[in-house]
Every structure is written in C-alpha cells, then in structure tokens.
PDB file of C-alpha atoms in Angstrom:
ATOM      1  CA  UNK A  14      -4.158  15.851 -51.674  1.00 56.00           C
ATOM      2  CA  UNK A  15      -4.994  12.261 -50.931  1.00 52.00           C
ATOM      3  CA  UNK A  16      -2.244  12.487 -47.992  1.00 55.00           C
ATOM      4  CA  UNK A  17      -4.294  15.221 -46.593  1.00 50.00           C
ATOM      5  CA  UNK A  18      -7.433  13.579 -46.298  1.00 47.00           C
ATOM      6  CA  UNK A  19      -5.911  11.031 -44.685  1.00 51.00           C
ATOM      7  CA  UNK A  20      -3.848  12.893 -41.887  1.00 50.00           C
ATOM      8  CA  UNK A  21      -7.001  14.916 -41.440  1.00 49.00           C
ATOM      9  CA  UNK A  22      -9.053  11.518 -40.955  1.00 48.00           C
ATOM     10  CA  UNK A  23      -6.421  10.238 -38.829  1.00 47.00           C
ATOM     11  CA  UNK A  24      -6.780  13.403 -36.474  1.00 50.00           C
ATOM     12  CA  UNK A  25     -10.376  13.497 -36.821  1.00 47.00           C
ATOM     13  CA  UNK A  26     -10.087   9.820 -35.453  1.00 48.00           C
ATOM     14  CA  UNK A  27      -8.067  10.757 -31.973  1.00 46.00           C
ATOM     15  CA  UNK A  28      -9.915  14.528 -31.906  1.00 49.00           C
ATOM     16  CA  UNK A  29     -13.176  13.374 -33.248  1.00 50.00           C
ATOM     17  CA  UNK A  30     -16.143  12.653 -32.248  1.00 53.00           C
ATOM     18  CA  UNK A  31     -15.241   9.280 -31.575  1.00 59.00           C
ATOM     19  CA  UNK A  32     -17.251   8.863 -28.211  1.00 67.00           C
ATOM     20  CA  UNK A  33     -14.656   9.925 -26.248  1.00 62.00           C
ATOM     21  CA  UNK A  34     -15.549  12.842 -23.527  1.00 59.00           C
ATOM     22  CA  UNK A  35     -14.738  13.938 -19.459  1.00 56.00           C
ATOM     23  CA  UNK A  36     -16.495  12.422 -16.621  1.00 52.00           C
ATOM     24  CA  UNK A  37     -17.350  14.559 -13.903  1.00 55.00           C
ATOM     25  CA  UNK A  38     -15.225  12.809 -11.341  1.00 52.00           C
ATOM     26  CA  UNK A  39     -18.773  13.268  -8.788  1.00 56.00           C
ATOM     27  CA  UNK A  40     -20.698  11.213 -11.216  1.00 55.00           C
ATOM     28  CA  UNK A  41     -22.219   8.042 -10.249  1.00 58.00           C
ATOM     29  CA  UNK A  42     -23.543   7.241 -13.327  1.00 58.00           C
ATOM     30  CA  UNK A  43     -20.025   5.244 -14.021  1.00 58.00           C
ATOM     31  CA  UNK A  44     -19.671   2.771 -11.516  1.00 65.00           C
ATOM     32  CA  UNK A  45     -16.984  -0.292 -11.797  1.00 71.00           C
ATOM     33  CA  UNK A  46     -15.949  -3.124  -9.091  1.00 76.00           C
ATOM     34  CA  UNK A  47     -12.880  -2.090  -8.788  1.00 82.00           C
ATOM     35  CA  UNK A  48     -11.753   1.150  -6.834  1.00 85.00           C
ATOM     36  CA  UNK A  49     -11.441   4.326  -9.147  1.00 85.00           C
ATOM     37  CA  UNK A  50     -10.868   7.912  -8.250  1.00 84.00           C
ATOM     38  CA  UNK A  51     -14.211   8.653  -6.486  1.00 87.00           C
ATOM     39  CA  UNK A  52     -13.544   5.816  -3.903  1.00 90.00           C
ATOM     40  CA  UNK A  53      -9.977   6.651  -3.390  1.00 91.00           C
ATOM     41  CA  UNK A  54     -10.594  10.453  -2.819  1.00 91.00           C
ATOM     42  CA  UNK A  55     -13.999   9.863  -0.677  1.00 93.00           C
ATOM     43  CA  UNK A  56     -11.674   7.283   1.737  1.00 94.00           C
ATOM     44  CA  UNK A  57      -8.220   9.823   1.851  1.00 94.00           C
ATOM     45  CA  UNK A  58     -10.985  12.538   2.373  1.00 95.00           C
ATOM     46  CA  UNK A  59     -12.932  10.447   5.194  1.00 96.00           C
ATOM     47  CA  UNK A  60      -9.237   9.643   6.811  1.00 96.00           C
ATOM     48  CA  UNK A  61      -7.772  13.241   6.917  1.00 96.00           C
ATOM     49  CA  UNK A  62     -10.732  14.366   8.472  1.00 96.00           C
ATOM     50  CA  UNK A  63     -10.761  12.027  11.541  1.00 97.00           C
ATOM     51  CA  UNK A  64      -7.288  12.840  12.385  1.00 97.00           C
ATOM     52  CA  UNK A  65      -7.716  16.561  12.282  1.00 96.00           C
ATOM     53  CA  UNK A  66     -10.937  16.008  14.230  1.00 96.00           C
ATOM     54  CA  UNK A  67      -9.424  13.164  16.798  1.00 96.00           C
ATOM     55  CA  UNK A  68      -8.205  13.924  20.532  1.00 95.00           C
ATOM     56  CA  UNK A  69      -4.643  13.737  19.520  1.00 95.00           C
ATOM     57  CA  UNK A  70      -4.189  16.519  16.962  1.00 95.00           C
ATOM     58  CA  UNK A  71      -6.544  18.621  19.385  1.00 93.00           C
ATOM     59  CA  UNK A  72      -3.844  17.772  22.123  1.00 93.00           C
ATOM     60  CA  UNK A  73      -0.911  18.925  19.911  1.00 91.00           C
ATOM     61  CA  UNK A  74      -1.622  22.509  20.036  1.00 86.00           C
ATOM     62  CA  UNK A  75       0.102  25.167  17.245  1.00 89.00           C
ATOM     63  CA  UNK A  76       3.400  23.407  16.628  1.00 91.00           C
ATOM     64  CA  UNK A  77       4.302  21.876  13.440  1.00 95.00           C
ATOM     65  CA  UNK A  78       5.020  18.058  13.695  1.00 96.00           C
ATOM     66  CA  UNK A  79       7.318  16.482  10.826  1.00 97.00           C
ATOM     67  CA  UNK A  80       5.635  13.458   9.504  1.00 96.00           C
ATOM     68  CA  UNK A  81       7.475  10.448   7.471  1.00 96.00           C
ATOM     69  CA  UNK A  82       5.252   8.090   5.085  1.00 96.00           C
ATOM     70  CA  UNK A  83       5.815   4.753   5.793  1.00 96.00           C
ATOM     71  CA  UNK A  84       4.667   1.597   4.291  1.00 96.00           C
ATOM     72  CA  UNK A  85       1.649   2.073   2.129  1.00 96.00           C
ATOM     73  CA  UNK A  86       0.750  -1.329   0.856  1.00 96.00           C
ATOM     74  CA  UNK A  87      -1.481  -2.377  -1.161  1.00 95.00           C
ATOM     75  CA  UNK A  88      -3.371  -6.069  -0.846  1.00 95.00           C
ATOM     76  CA  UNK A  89      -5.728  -6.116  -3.529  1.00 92.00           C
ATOM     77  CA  UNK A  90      -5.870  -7.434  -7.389  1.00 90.00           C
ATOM     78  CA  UNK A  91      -5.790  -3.994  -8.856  1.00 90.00           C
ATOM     79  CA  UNK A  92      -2.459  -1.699  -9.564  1.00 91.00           C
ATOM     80  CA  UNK A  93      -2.746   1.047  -7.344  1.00 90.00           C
ATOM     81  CA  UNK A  94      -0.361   3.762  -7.356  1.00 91.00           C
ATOM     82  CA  UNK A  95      -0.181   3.622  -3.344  1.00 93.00           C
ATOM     83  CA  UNK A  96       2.596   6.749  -3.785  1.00 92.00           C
ATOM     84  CA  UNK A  97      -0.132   8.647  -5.305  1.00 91.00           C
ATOM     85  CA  UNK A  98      -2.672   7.879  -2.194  1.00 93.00           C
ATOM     86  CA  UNK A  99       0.147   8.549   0.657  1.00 94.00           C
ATOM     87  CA  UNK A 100       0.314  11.931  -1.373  1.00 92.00           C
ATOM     88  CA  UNK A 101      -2.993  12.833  -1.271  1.00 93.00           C
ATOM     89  CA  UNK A 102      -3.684  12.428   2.537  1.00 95.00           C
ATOM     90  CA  UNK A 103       0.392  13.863   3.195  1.00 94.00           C
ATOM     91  CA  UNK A 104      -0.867  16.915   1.266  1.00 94.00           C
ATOM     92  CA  UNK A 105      -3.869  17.385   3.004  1.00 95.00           C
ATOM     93  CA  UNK A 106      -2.064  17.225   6.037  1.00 95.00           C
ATOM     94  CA  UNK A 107       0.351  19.726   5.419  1.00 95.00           C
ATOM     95  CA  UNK A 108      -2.106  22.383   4.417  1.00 96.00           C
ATOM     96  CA  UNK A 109      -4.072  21.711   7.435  1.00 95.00           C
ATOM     97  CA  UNK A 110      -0.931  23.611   8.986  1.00 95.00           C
ATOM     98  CA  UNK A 111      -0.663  20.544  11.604  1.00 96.00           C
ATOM     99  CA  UNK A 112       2.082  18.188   9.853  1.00 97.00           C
ATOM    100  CA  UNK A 113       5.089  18.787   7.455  1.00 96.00           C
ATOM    101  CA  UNK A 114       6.051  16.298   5.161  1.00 95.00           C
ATOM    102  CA  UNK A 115      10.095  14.643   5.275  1.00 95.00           C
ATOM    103  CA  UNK A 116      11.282  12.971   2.564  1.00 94.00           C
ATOM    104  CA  UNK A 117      14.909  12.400   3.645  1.00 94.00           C
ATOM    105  CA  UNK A 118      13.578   9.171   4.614  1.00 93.00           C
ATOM    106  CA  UNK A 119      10.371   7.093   4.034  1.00 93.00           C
ATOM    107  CA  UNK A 120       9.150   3.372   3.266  1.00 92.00           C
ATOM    108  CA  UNK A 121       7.709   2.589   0.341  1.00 90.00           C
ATOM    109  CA  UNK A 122       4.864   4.669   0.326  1.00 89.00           C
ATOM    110  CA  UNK A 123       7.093   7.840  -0.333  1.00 89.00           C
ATOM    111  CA  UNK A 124      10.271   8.370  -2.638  1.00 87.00           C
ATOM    112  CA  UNK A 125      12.951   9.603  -0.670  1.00 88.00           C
ATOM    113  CA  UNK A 126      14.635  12.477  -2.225  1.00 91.00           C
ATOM    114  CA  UNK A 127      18.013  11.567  -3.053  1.00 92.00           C
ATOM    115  CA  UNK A 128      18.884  14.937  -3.559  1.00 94.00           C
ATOM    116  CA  UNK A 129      19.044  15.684  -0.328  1.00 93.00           C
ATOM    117  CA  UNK A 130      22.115  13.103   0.527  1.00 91.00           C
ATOM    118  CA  UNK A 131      23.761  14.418  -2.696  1.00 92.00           C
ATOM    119  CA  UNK A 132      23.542  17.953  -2.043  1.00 94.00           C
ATOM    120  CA  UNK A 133      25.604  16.668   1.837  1.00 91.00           C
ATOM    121  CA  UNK A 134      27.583  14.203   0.190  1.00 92.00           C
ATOM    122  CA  UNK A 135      29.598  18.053  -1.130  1.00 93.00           C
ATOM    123  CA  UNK A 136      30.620  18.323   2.293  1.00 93.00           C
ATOM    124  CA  UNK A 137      34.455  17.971   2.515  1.00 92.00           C
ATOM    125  CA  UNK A 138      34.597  17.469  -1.567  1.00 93.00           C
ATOM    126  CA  UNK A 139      37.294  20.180  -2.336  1.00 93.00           C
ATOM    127  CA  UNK A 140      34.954  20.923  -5.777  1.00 94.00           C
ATOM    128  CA  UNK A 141      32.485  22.463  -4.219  1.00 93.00           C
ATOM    129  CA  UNK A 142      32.904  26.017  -2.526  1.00 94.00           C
ATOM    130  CA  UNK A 143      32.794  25.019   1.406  1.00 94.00           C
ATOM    131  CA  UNK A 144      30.844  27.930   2.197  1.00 93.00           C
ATOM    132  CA  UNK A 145      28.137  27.143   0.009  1.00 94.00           C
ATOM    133  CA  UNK A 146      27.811  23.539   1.071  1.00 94.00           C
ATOM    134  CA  UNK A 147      25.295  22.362   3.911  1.00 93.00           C
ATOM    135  CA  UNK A 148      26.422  22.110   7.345  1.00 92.00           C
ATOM    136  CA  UNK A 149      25.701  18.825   9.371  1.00 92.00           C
ATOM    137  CA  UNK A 150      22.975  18.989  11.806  1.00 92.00           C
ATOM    138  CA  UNK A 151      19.979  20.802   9.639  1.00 93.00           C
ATOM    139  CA  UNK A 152      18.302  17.957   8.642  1.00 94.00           C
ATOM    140  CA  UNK A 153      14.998  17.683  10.816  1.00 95.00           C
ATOM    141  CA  UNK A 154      13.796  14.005  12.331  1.00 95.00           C
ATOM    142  CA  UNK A 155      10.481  13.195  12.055  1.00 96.00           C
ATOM    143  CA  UNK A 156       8.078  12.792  15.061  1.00 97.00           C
ATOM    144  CA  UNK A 157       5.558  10.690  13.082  1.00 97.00           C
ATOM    145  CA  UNK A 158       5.365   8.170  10.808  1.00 97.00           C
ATOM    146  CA  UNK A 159       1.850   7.635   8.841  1.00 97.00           C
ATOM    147  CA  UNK A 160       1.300   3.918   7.024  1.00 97.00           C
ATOM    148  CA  UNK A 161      -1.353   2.797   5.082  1.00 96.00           C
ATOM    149  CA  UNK A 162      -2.929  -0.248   3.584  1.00 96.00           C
ATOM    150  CA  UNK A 163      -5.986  -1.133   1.208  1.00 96.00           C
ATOM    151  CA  UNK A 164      -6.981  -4.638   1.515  1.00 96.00           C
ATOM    152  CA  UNK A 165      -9.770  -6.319  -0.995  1.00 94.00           C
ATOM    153  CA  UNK A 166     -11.789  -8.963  -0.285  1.00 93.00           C
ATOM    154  CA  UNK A 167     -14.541 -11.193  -2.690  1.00 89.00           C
ATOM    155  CA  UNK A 168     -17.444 -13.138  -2.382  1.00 88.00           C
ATOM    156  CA  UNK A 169     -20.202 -14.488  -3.832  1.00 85.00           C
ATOM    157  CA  UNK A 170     -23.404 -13.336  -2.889  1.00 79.00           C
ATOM    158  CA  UNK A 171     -27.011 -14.712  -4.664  1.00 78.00           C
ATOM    159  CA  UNK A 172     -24.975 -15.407  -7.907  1.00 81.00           C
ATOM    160  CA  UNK A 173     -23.725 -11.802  -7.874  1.00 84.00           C
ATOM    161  CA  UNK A 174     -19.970 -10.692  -6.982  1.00 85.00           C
ATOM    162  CA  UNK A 175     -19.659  -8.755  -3.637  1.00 89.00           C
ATOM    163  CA  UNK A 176     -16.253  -6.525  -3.570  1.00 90.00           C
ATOM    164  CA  UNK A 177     -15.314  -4.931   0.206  1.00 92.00           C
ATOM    165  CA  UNK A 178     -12.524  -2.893   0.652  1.00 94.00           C
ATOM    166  CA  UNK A 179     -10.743  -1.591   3.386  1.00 96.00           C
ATOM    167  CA  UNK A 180      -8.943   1.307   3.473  1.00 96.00           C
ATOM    168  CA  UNK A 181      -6.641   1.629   6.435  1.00 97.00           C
ATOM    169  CA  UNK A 182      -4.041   4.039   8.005  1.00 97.00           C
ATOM    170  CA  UNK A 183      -2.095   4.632  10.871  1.00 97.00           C
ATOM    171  CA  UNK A 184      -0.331   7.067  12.746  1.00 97.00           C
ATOM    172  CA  UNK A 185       2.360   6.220  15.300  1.00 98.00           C
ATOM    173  CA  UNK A 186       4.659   8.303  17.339  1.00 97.00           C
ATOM    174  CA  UNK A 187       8.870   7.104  16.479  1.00 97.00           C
ATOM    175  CA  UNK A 188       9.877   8.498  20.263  1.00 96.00           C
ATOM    176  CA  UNK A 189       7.330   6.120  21.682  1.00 97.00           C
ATOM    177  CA  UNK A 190       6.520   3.330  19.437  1.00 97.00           C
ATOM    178  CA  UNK A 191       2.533   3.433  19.753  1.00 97.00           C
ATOM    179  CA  UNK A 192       0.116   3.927  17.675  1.00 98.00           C
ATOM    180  CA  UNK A 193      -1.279   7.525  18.620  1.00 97.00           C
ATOM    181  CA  UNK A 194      -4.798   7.421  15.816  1.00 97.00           C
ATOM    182  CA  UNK A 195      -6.158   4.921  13.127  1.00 97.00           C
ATOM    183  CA  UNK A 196      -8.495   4.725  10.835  1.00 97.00           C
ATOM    184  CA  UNK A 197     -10.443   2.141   8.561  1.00 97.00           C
ATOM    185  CA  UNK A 198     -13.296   3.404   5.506  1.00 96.00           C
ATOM    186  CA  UNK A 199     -14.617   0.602   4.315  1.00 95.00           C
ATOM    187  CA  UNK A 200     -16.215   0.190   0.465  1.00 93.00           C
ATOM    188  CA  UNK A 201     -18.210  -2.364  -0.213  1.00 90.00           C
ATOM    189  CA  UNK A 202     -19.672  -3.145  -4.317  1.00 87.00           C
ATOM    190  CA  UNK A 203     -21.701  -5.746  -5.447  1.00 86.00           C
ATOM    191  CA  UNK A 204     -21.966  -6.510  -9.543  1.00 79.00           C
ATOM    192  CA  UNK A 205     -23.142  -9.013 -11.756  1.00 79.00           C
ATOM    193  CA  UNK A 206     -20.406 -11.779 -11.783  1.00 72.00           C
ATOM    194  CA  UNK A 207     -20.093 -11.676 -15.582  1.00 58.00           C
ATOM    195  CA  UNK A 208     -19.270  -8.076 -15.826  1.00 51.00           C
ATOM    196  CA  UNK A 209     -17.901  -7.497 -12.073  1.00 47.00           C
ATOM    197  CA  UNK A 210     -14.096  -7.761 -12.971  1.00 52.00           C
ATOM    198  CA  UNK A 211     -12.111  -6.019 -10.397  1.00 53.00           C
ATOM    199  CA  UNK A 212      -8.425  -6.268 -11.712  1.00 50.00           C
TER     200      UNK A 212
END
C-alpha cells in the first residue's frame, strides 16, 4: 500500500499540478533575451516572404528550381539548432511550388542523405539484382544554393542590456556565382542586466 502512495505521488509530481502548462507560441506575455521560437518563426516567416515576393522568383516563371542548403551558421552565445531553421524556410519553399529541396549534397546547414550514395554504391555489386539498382545519371544538380547566418550582438544601454540580432540569408545561383536575393530581419531586446541572460 505504502508503495502505492508513493508511485502515485511520484506521478502526481511529473502529471500534477506542479505549475507546469503550454504557452501559446503567439504569446508575448513570455519574453526572454535570448531568441526563442516566436523570433525564429517571425524572421524565417519575414525571409520566405521576400523571396517569393522579390523580382527574381517573379522572373523564374512555372519551373521548379532544385535548391541546396548551404552554410547556416550561427554567431551568437545561444545553441541554435541552425538545421532546424534551414528546414523551416527549405520547407516553406518547397510548398510554395517554386524550389525543391536536394539533399545529395549540402553544407552544414543540411544533412546530406547518405542513403542516397549507398543505394548507387549497389551499382556493379554482383549482390544486388542489376535491374533493380539505380542507373548513373538520375541524380538532379542543384541550381541554387540558400545560406544563412544569425549574428548577436550586446550592449549596454542606461544600465540595461540591449540584445540585436540579425538574421541573414542568401540566395546565389551555382552556374553563375552571384548572389541573385538577400535578406536581413533584424531583432532587437533590451532587459534588465541582472535578469537579461542570453545564453
């Protein structure tokens, strides 16, 4: 009996009502220096829609272009899962119908998908059935490469602590080498510098 009570105190602690409960990811009533899923989705949002809305996607008329993520780097004091931003904007992009996503290659804002060498490397390997293998020339090059970066910068401002971010991306064409649109959303916090940790 007495082990009872305690497993069911134990699970009242972690299903309880211990304080813990969902945050409506719109709220602003929970505000911290650092950047946090609000910011992050407001600047991918912001980014996505000036390319779709810019003179070059206008320009490229109803074919599909295959994008590559590049670099996506991040040059602030927080972890950021930069993977997880590069995938947000890449997914918007795709289901805007304008850009497919190739992740034979990338840079380190992407994973490559090393099945996709595997599944070639069965080529000429007498255990596989030939006819069931891939045959060269099917993988698709990319025509664009999209790199990001989100840079933080502090200062001190009337005894307070003044956060600005920049959240930056790029789009550049691999036949050509330029950049063909960019794009900077900038986010700027100011705290008390006793509680305004942003790590």
């Amino acid at each position: 009996m007495k082990r009872w009570v305690m497993a069911c105190c134990i699970g009242l602690g972690f299903y309880g009502c211990g304080g813990v409960k969902y945050i409506d990811p719109s709220a602003q009533g929970y505000v911290s220096a650092g950047l946090d899923f609000n910011d992050l989705a407001r600047a991918s949002s912001l980014s996505v829609d000036s390319l779709l809305q810019s003179a070059f996607v206008k320009r490229l008329g109803d074919e599909v272009q295959v994008l590559v993520i590049s670099d996506f780097i991040n040059d602030t004091m927080q972890k950021i899962d930069m993977n997880q931003i590069a995938r947000r904007v890449a997914r918007s992009l795709r289901e805007s119908g304008k850009f497919a996503l190739s992740v034979a290659m990338s840079g380190s804002g992407e994973r490559e998908d090393v099945m996709i060498q595997r599944s070639h490397q069965a080529r000429g390997n007498q255990d596989y059935r030939q006819s069931t293998t891939i045959a060269q020339g099917n993988l698709i090059a990319p025509s664009y490469s999209l790199s990001g970066k989100v840079v933080q910068r502090n200062s001190s401002v009337e005894g307070k602590q003044r956060v600005d971010y920049y959240f930056l991306l790029s789009l550049v064409d691999l036949k050509s080498g330029l950049v063909v649109w960019d794009h900077e959303v900038n986010i700027s916090k100011i705290a008390p510098s006793s509680r305004s940790s942003s790590w």
